[in-house]
Structure formats: C-alpha cells, structure tokens
Amino acid sequence: MSSFLRLRRNRILIVVFSLLIIAILFQATLTYILHKSRPKIENYLSNAFGYRVTLKRISFNLLEGLRLNGISAFYPNQDRQAIYVKDASINIKILPIFLGRVVVDRIKINEALLLVKREEAGYNLQIMFSDIYKKISKNPNLAFSLSTAKVNVFVKSTKLISIDSPELEKNMFVLLKNLRIRQRLEKFQFNSDIEFNYLLPEDSGISRFIKDKKIRQEAKCNIQGNIEGNNLIMNSIVLSMGKEQLLGMGINRDFIERNPYIDINFIPTTLSLDKIDFLRDNFDFRGTGFISLKFMGVLDNIKTTAAGHLDNCSLELKLSKGSSLDIRNLSAELEYADGQINIRNGYMRLNDLPLNIKLKTSVSLEPRLDLTVSSPKEFLTSQNLPLDRLMTTFNGKIGKALTGDLQISALYIRKGLNLDMQAYFKNMDFDYSDPQEKKFNADTLRLSKVSPYRTQKLTFYNLEAMVYLEKNRIGIKSLKATGYNGAVNGRIDLDIGDKSRLSFVLDGTGLDVKTLMQDVNITDKLRSGNMLIKITFDNRLKDFLKGRLYIKNGIADLDTLANIIKSPPLTNAHFDIMHTYFAISKDIIKARGVKLYSPDIRLNAFWDTDTKIYGIINLKMAASLLRQSPQFKKLLTIAKTKDPHINFTFLAGGIPEAVRVMWLKNEFKERIKEGLPPWIIRSIERDLDKITE
Amino acid sequence: MILKNLRELSIFILIFTSLSCATGGAEYRGIIREIKRGELDFAFLKLKDYLKEHPESIYVPQVRFAICEYYFQRKNYRNAIEELYKYIVDYPEDKSAVFTQAILYKILLEYRDESPLLEKLRKIFFSKYLFLVFSEAKIKHYRSIMNNTYKIVEYIDRMEFYKNNELFFKIAP
C-alpha cells in the first residue's frame, strides 16, 4: 500500500473526490440524456396533460433536482401560450426512483407568466387545470390524487395578465410574489403577496382622477383550509393591506371542475381607508369605513358585493390643474353590487358647503352617475334663505365631460305660499377638466315656478356658458341661450360663505311677447310685441329682483282702462312702445312704472309701492278714438271740446291687490260735470261700482 | 158693494195678521218701539228671545246687528266680539257687514291694539277696487234698529267711519 493511501485523510479525500466525480458524471449524463430526450419528454407531457407543452431546456442538478427553462403550455388552437414558466426546478425524492416511482418533493418556480382568457366554458387556466388534473388522476402510471398528495410549491414571481389588449403591458394584471402552496393530505395552505395593477385606457373618463392612469393595490393573502372531496374549504382567509386586515372564510366548490363555484365572505371590519394605497395615493382618502365583503358565483362570473358605512372621511377630487373638490366629514351608507356603487343617507362638506348626498354610479370606464345633493335645512336657515328645500340632481355619465340631465329645485316660501321652483338642464355637457374655463352646454333649459294658484315657466334652447370654479365661488360667464324667437345672455355669480350670495344679470332681446306671456302666465293683457328685458338679482338686497322691460310694436288689452273712462273698447290696442320697470322684495312685487305710446294713446304712469300705492297716471287719448264710443261721443259734445287729444290724469292709491283710482280735476272733467245732470253722474258712478264689485 | 169691500178688507187684515204672527213682525215692531222709548235693556232681552222664537225671520240680520251694538254700547266687549265675529261669518256679503267689521275694528283698536285681527280687517276694508270719477269720495250709509246711523267715506288714500255723525275712526291702507 502506498504511503499516500496509508493516511486516513487521504483515503477519505479519494472517496469524496470519487463520489464527486461520479456525481458530476451522473449529473452530466442525466442532463445529456434529458436534453436528448427533450422532444420525447415534450411529447409525453403533451399526451399526459392533453395540452401542447413545449420545453426550451431541461437539465439535472444534484442540489436543485430537475431544472426546466421556458416551459410553455398552449390552449387549443392558440398560438400564444397560456402558461409560460421561465425558470423552474423540481426536487424529486431519490429513494422512490429505485422503487420505480417519481415522487416530487418540491416545485420552485422563479418566474412565470399566466395569460388569462375567458373561454366559453370558463377561464382558460382553470379549464386546463381541471382537464390536466382529471387526466392525471386516471393515468395508472401517474396515480396522482390531490387528496393524498403532498404538494409544496413556491413561486417567486408570477404574473397573471387578463388578455383584452394585444399589447400585453396595457392589460390588467395581478402579480403574485413569494407565492407558497403547501398541501399535505387534506390540509392546504396558500400564502402570497399580491399586487393588482390596471392601466386605464387613454380615453377613459375616470383616468383623469387616477395618478399615472394606473390603479395599483398591494396586499398579502393567507388562506388555510381543507380539501373535502371536490371542495376546497377555506377555513381562514386573511387579506392584509398595510396594517389593516380583512378576515374571512369560504368555499371553492368543485375546484377541479372547469368552472367551480366560489363563495367567500369577509367578516365586517372597521378599516382605516388611508391604508388602502389606491384610495390614499389618488384621492388623499382619510377616515374609517365599516365594511363587509362577499364574493360569490362561478369562477368566470364572480359577483362581488360589499356593504358598510363611511365615517368622517375626507378626500380630494382633482378636476384639473389647480382646481379640485375638497370633501370633508363624509359619512354615508355604502353598498356595492353588480358593478354599481350606491351611497345613501350621506352627509359631507364640499368645499365647506354642507350637503346631504345620495349617489349611484357604475364601475366602468365611463361610469353612469346618478347624484342627488341637497342643502340641510339648518344651513338654509343660517343663511336666512326663505327656502324649505334646495336640491340638485344629476343623471348622466362622467367621462371626459359630465353629460346628462341636471335639475336644480327649490321650495321657496313667500308670504306663506309654497313656490316650487325648478331649473332643468336637458342634455348638458360640462367640461369640468379644463383648468381655466369650463365649457357648459345644454340643449334645453326649462325654468318653472309652481304655486297652488298657477304654473309659470320659461324654456330656452342651445344654452352655452363658461364656468369658473374656485374654492367657495362659482362664476358663470358668457351665458347665452335662445328662446321665444329671441336670445338671452348674462352672467351668474355664487359665493358660498358665512352669508352666501347669489347674483345674476340677464338681458333678453327680441323675445316674442305672445309666446312668452303664455308661459310666464303673469297677465293675458299683453297680446303681442317684441320684448327687450334686463333683470338683475342679488339675494342680499331688500329688492332682490329688479327689471326693466321694453316692448315694441305690440298689442295690449286695455279694456279695464276703457271701462273706467267709458271709452271705446281697447281689447286690441296697438302701441309703438311700452316700458315698465319693476322690483320684487320678500313681501311685495313693485311695478314702478308703465309707459305706453301709440298713435292714439299715450300712457305714462308712475307709482311707488311698499305696502300701499301712491302714483300718478297720465293718459292722453285721441278724440277721434273716443268718439267711436256713443257714450263718450255725447260727453265730448257736452264738453264742447275741439282738441284733437283729451288728457286724463288719475291719482292712484290703495294697495297693490286693490288699486284705488281717482280722476283728478282738469278742464275736460269740469266741463263734463257742468254739462251732465246729477242723475247721469250718479248712474255712471253706479256702473263703475258694479264693475268694481 | 160696501159689504164686498168690507169682506175683502177683513180677509186682507186676517192674512196680514197671520203673516205678522208667523214671521214675528208684530213682536219685532214692538221691540223697535221700546228702543225708541230708550228702554234698551228690555229691548235687548226681547231681541234675544226673538232670535230663539223666530230663527227664520227676515228680520234676523237686523236683530243680530242690534245685539252687537248693545254689547258694544254697554262695553261688554267680550260678547260684542263674539257676536260681531259670528255676524261677519254668517253675512259676509250683506250691506251691513262692513259696519259690523267697523265696530269690531273699533273695539280691537281701543283694547287690543296689537291683535293680528286688526291687520286682517284693514286688508278687508281695502280689498276692493275703487274708482272715483266725479266725486272725491264714495259714501255708504246704514241705519240700525238701535237708532244709530253709520257712514263710511272712502277716499283715494283712506277711509273714515262715522257713527251718529261723529268720527268713529280713520284708517289708511
């Protein structure tokens, strides 16, 4: 024996070295055999699974076991693989090999890509899993059963992408990291870090509210449960988002079928909503919510429902650069089902304005929005507004612009009467995203006021305006609309503060009096004409509404006047111009003056009213017109007047609801009085009494 | 001939008497005589009985008005207000209604000058249009069975109420 071998240490070295060489040779040989057998292995796997499987590289490693690179599994008739595993290693137990059995100890996948697609029977991956499992179970050579197997799978990173767009990076995906699935007999455990990502399409209406147009949320998921027959019983589900946790349990019924049934319930929990990344990063959401969550349905049609309530939350909605809606003290009942979010009995402060809110919206790229906001009664009282209700309702869509129908309604109480007032914008389009001027259009604007006694309305078309939104201020400028054969334009300002202020100025030109009066329903005495009107409104002033109007080339019914002075009927009195100006306060409508000019009549009346009237009415009528009345013809004869015009001056008094008029002395009146016998004078006065009665 | 006339006269007297008895006319005239004699208290009691016994009589409005006046004159304002109010409700369109309202207004003016009913009455007084063509005022008269004369003079800017030619009160809108 050589001296080298005499040393024990050297003998050990030789043995180890020999074993090492054998191992390397074994590894190399096996790798070579496996590599050569790759097509056969691919074939075998494809037949065993029933799905085409390709393999880029297969090797053997003494430490890691079988190494596989570039494994692809294809769904039938598709070029793109449904499953792609970049790099995996399968640890196989050594001893059972000598007994002719392959026992997998552990599967480790470094990186994988799963492309999820909805097929007719369900999701492609679930279909493949179901088919493969059933095939393997029946294969006598493989003798595999999940209920008796021991599974240990670790996936470092796998991405599940839902294929909607051919550009993979634009699709929604879920990233699972450090995914571990362990199963021993009937017990199983699932752990993973989950990251949900969704890149909103460029033209999506809600993308402007989301940072980088990306919805992203991270969570950790831990599931423990049992396999009972064909069912996965999830005894414990823990979903963690930051420090917040949702606890639940559920069942995956017939999980080996192509479209199993999922039923998962999470226990109602109070969550700090600022711990939810998506809400915090995009809306600066703060506050708590008490929420219960449920998932139920077949795998390819899982219905998600949630219910709960929000408490004292705050968030910010960025409309555009420099313009946002600041929402505070939001408390509401919340419901989500069938893709619809429902908020009821809500209260919030929107840019410091207290509002009750009710909302329904859909979870889609251009969500439908049904929103009702109303001012609490206490707020209306604190602002000294004589309103019992102030409410805004929007029904439409929110996309790049807000489109739909908008209604603003108020119940105005005036002198004990309920006046139901509404402004209805049909087919409005509001470009809220513009940082400076936000365009507002509407096909129709209908204003109405309904009292127990009458209905009044105004309808305008093709409304255009520019809206400026600041924190406590809304300005509407360059307001234009058409209607009644004419046009209106103006501006509106609303300041919201300790004492809110609403003011507006409106000018109307070329308005047709006949159709306008039919709608406005103030008087049927104005028969026709062309109107020019200017109205100013300021809720802080005592006379909050003032106006001045001119009517050209019109016809008016002046029969009341004709009856008083016994002139010929003036049912259709033509006039060149009529001018009146008026003011409305909380208690009274003051029509301050009326001027009416026509070839035969000149009326100039001025009066002031507070609770009572004081005024003068000057009336000049053509004698030729007056002679058309037989009674007046006689009076003119008695008066022996040859003037082409007769002047009347009246004094007005009384109250607006019952005017008193007195014919003041003048030459014409004195001549008539002298010429008429007393009994005729008394008869005239009795006739007048009958008219007033 | 004379007999025939006498017969007709008798029938006439019989019918007249029956009618008088049926409507309480004789009683009514009796009460008026007592009032003329200045026996107001006795007359008042009889007026009350008259109402109970002849509720359908054509003289009921005048009787009720007289009862209101009696209470007013005796400064029994509580009963006066009650009776005046009932009268206004029952005969709103009668020509005497405005005079009843005037008496009610006078009572409230003197003793309950903050009553909201004053404002309501003021609105009623000025609730009708008035056109003064040849005169500067419109005048209405009323004479009650209590021998009081009432006059209302309506001007463009006010109304004046007179009782027995003395100014009762003035009112503006």
PDB file of N, CA and C in Angstrom, chain A residues 216-220 239-246 270-282 284-289 313-314:
ATOM      1  N   ARG A 216     -53.445  50.721  -8.653  1.00  0.00           N
ATOM      2  CA  ARG A 216     -52.489  49.765  -8.096  1.00  0.00           C
ATOM      3  C   ARG A 216     -52.793  49.537  -6.623  1.00  0.00           C
ATOM      4  N   GLN A 217     -52.771  48.284  -6.225  1.00  0.00           N
ATOM      5  CA  GLN A 217     -53.030  47.980  -4.816  1.00  0.00           C
ATOM      6  C   GLN A 217     -52.244  46.749  -4.421  1.00  0.00           C
ATOM      7  N   GLU A 218     -51.589  46.831  -3.285  1.00  0.00           N
ATOM      8  CA  GLU A 218     -50.830  45.687  -2.763  1.00  0.00           C
ATOM      9  C   GLU A 218     -51.552  45.083  -1.581  1.00  0.00           C
ATOM     10  N   ALA A 219     -51.376  43.799  -1.404  1.00  0.00           N
ATOM     11  CA  ALA A 219     -51.983  43.113  -0.255  1.00  0.00           C
ATOM     12  C   ALA A 219     -51.229  41.811  -0.012  1.00  0.00           C
ATOM     13  N   LYS A 220     -51.433  41.282   1.188  1.00  0.00           N
ATOM     14  CA  LYS A 220     -50.888  39.949   1.480  1.00  0.00           C
ATOM     15  C   LYS A 220     -52.070  39.048   1.733  1.00  0.00           C
ATOM     16  N   LEU A 239     -56.676  38.781   4.509  1.00  0.00           N
ATOM     17  CA  LEU A 239     -56.230  39.709   3.463  1.00  0.00           C
ATOM     18  C   LEU A 239     -55.689  40.941   4.179  1.00  0.00           C
ATOM     19  N   SER A 240     -54.398  41.212   4.021  1.00  0.00           N
ATOM     20  CA  SER A 240     -53.799  42.324   4.757  1.00  0.00           C
ATOM     21  C   SER A 240     -53.391  43.431   3.812  1.00  0.00           C
ATOM     22  N   MET A 241     -53.815  44.645   4.138  1.00  0.00           N
ATOM     23  CA  MET A 241     -53.381  45.828   3.364  1.00  0.00           C
ATOM     24  C   MET A 241     -52.741  46.780   4.356  1.00  0.00           C
ATOM     25  N   GLY A 242     -51.442  46.814   4.371  1.00  0.00           N
ATOM     26  CA  GLY A 242     -50.755  47.589   5.394  1.00  0.00           C
ATOM     27  C   GLY A 242     -51.040  46.943   6.736  1.00  0.00           C
ATOM     28  N   LYS A 243     -51.530  47.781   7.667  1.00  0.00           N
ATOM     29  CA  LYS A 243     -51.847  47.243   8.997  1.00  0.00           C
ATOM     30  C   LYS A 243     -53.303  46.796   9.080  1.00  0.00           C
ATOM     31  N   GLU A 244     -54.052  47.006   8.025  1.00  0.00           N
ATOM     32  CA  GLU A 244     -55.472  46.646   8.046  1.00  0.00           C
ATOM     33  C   GLU A 244     -55.650  45.217   7.564  1.00  0.00           C
ATOM     34  N   GLN A 245     -56.586  44.524   8.183  1.00  0.00           N
ATOM     35  CA  GLN A 245     -56.799  43.123   7.808  1.00  0.00           C
ATOM     36  C   GLN A 245     -58.273  42.859   7.611  1.00  0.00           C
ATOM     37  N   LEU A 246     -58.533  42.058   6.618  1.00  0.00           N
ATOM     38  CA  LEU A 246     -59.892  41.540   6.412  1.00  0.00           C
ATOM     39  C   LEU A 246     -59.839  40.047   6.673  1.00  0.00           C
ATOM     40  N   THR A 270     -63.834  47.227  10.640  1.00  0.00           N
ATOM     41  CA  THR A 270     -63.526  48.661  10.515  1.00  0.00           C
ATOM     42  C   THR A 270     -62.128  48.802   9.934  1.00  0.00           C
ATOM     43  N   LEU A 271     -62.035  49.547   8.837  1.00  0.00           N
ATOM     44  CA  LEU A 271     -60.747  49.723   8.175  1.00  0.00           C
ATOM     45  C   LEU A 271     -60.366  51.189   8.166  1.00  0.00           C
ATOM     46  N   SER A 272     -59.078  51.452   8.345  1.00  0.00           N
ATOM     47  CA  SER A 272     -58.605  52.821   8.087  1.00  0.00           C
ATOM     48  C   SER A 272     -58.368  52.913   6.599  1.00  0.00           C
ATOM     49  N   LEU A 273     -59.169  53.713   5.940  1.00  0.00           N
ATOM     50  CA  LEU A 273     -59.152  53.699   4.479  1.00  0.00           C
ATOM     51  C   LEU A 273     -57.894  54.331   3.902  1.00  0.00           C
ATOM     52  N   ASP A 274     -57.168  55.100   4.689  1.00  0.00           N
ATOM     53  CA  ASP A 274     -55.924  55.660   4.153  1.00  0.00           C
ATOM     54  C   ASP A 274     -54.830  54.591   4.048  1.00  0.00           C
ATOM     55  N   LYS A 275     -55.102  53.415   4.583  1.00  0.00           N
ATOM     56  CA  LYS A 275     -54.132  52.325   4.436  1.00  0.00           C
ATOM     57  C   LYS A 275     -54.312  51.611   3.105  1.00  0.00           C
ATOM     58  N   ILE A 276     -55.386  51.947   2.398  1.00  0.00           N
ATOM     59  CA  ILE A 276     -55.598  51.344   1.087  1.00  0.00           C
ATOM     60  C   ILE A 276     -54.896  52.233   0.066  1.00  0.00           C
ATOM     61  N   ASP A 277     -53.830  51.716  -0.518  1.00  0.00           N
ATOM     62  CA  ASP A 277     -52.939  52.522  -1.370  1.00  0.00           C
ATOM     63  C   ASP A 277     -53.697  53.285  -2.445  1.00  0.00           C
ATOM     64  N   PHE A 278     -54.551  52.567  -3.123  1.00  0.00           N
ATOM     65  CA  PHE A 278     -55.269  53.149  -4.261  1.00  0.00           C
ATOM     66  C   PHE A 278     -56.057  54.379  -3.820  1.00  0.00           C
ATOM     67  N   LEU A 279     -56.722  54.295  -2.681  1.00  0.00           N
ATOM     68  CA  LEU A 279     -57.530  55.419  -2.203  1.00  0.00           C
ATOM     69  C   LEU A 279     -56.642  56.557  -1.711  1.00  0.00           C
ATOM     70  N   ARG A 280     -55.572  56.199  -1.007  1.00  0.00           N
ATOM     71  CA  ARG A 280     -54.711  57.233  -0.436  1.00  0.00           C
ATOM     72  C   ARG A 280     -53.938  57.970  -1.511  1.00  0.00           C
ATOM     73  N   ASP A 281     -53.373  57.210  -2.445  1.00  0.00           N
ATOM     74  CA  ASP A 281     -52.490  57.836  -3.446  1.00  0.00           C
ATOM     75  C   ASP A 281     -53.257  58.712  -4.426  1.00  0.00           C
ATOM     76  N   ASN A 282     -54.480  58.330  -4.745  1.00  0.00           N
ATOM     77  CA  ASN A 282     -55.207  59.083  -5.772  1.00  0.00           C
ATOM     78  C   ASN A 282     -56.178  60.120  -5.226  1.00  0.00           C
ATOM     79  N   ASP A 284     -56.137  61.047  -1.656  1.00  0.00           N
ATOM     80  CA  ASP A 284     -55.760  61.512  -0.320  1.00  0.00           C
ATOM     81  C   ASP A 284     -56.869  61.152   0.672  1.00  0.00           C
ATOM     82  N   PHE A 285     -57.374  59.939   0.521  1.00  0.00           N
ATOM     83  CA  PHE A 285     -58.517  59.475   1.299  1.00  0.00           C
ATOM     84  C   PHE A 285     -58.113  59.226   2.737  1.00  0.00           C
ATOM     85  N   ARG A 286     -58.900  59.781   3.654  1.00  0.00           N
ATOM     86  CA  ARG A 286     -58.667  59.530   5.068  1.00  0.00           C
ATOM     87  C   ARG A 286     -59.991  59.246   5.732  1.00  0.00           C
ATOM     88  N   GLY A 287     -59.911  58.475   6.823  1.00  0.00           N
ATOM     89  CA  GLY A 287     -61.147  58.172   7.546  1.00  0.00           C
ATOM     90  C   GLY A 287     -61.314  56.675   7.691  1.00  0.00           C
ATOM     91  N   THR A 288     -62.411  56.284   8.280  1.00  0.00           N
ATOM     92  CA  THR A 288     -62.644  54.855   8.521  1.00  0.00           C
ATOM     93  C   THR A 288     -63.923  54.405   7.840  1.00  0.00           C
ATOM     94  N   GLY A 289     -63.910  53.127   7.535  1.00  0.00           N
ATOM     95  CA  GLY A 289     -65.116  52.549   6.952  1.00  0.00           C
ATOM     96  C   GLY A 289     -65.377  51.212   7.613  1.00  0.00           C
ATOM     97  N   CYS A 313     -64.981  60.752   6.764  1.00  0.00           N
ATOM     98  CA  CYS A 313     -63.900  60.603   5.795  1.00  0.00           C
ATOM     99  C   CYS A 313     -63.631  61.925   5.093  1.00  0.00           C
ATOM    100  N   SER A 314     -62.430  62.010   4.545  1.00  0.00           N
ATOM    101  CA  SER A 314     -62.126  63.190   3.729  1.00  0.00           C
ATOM    102  C   SER A 314     -61.373  62.730   2.503  1.00  0.00           C
TER     103      SER A 314
END
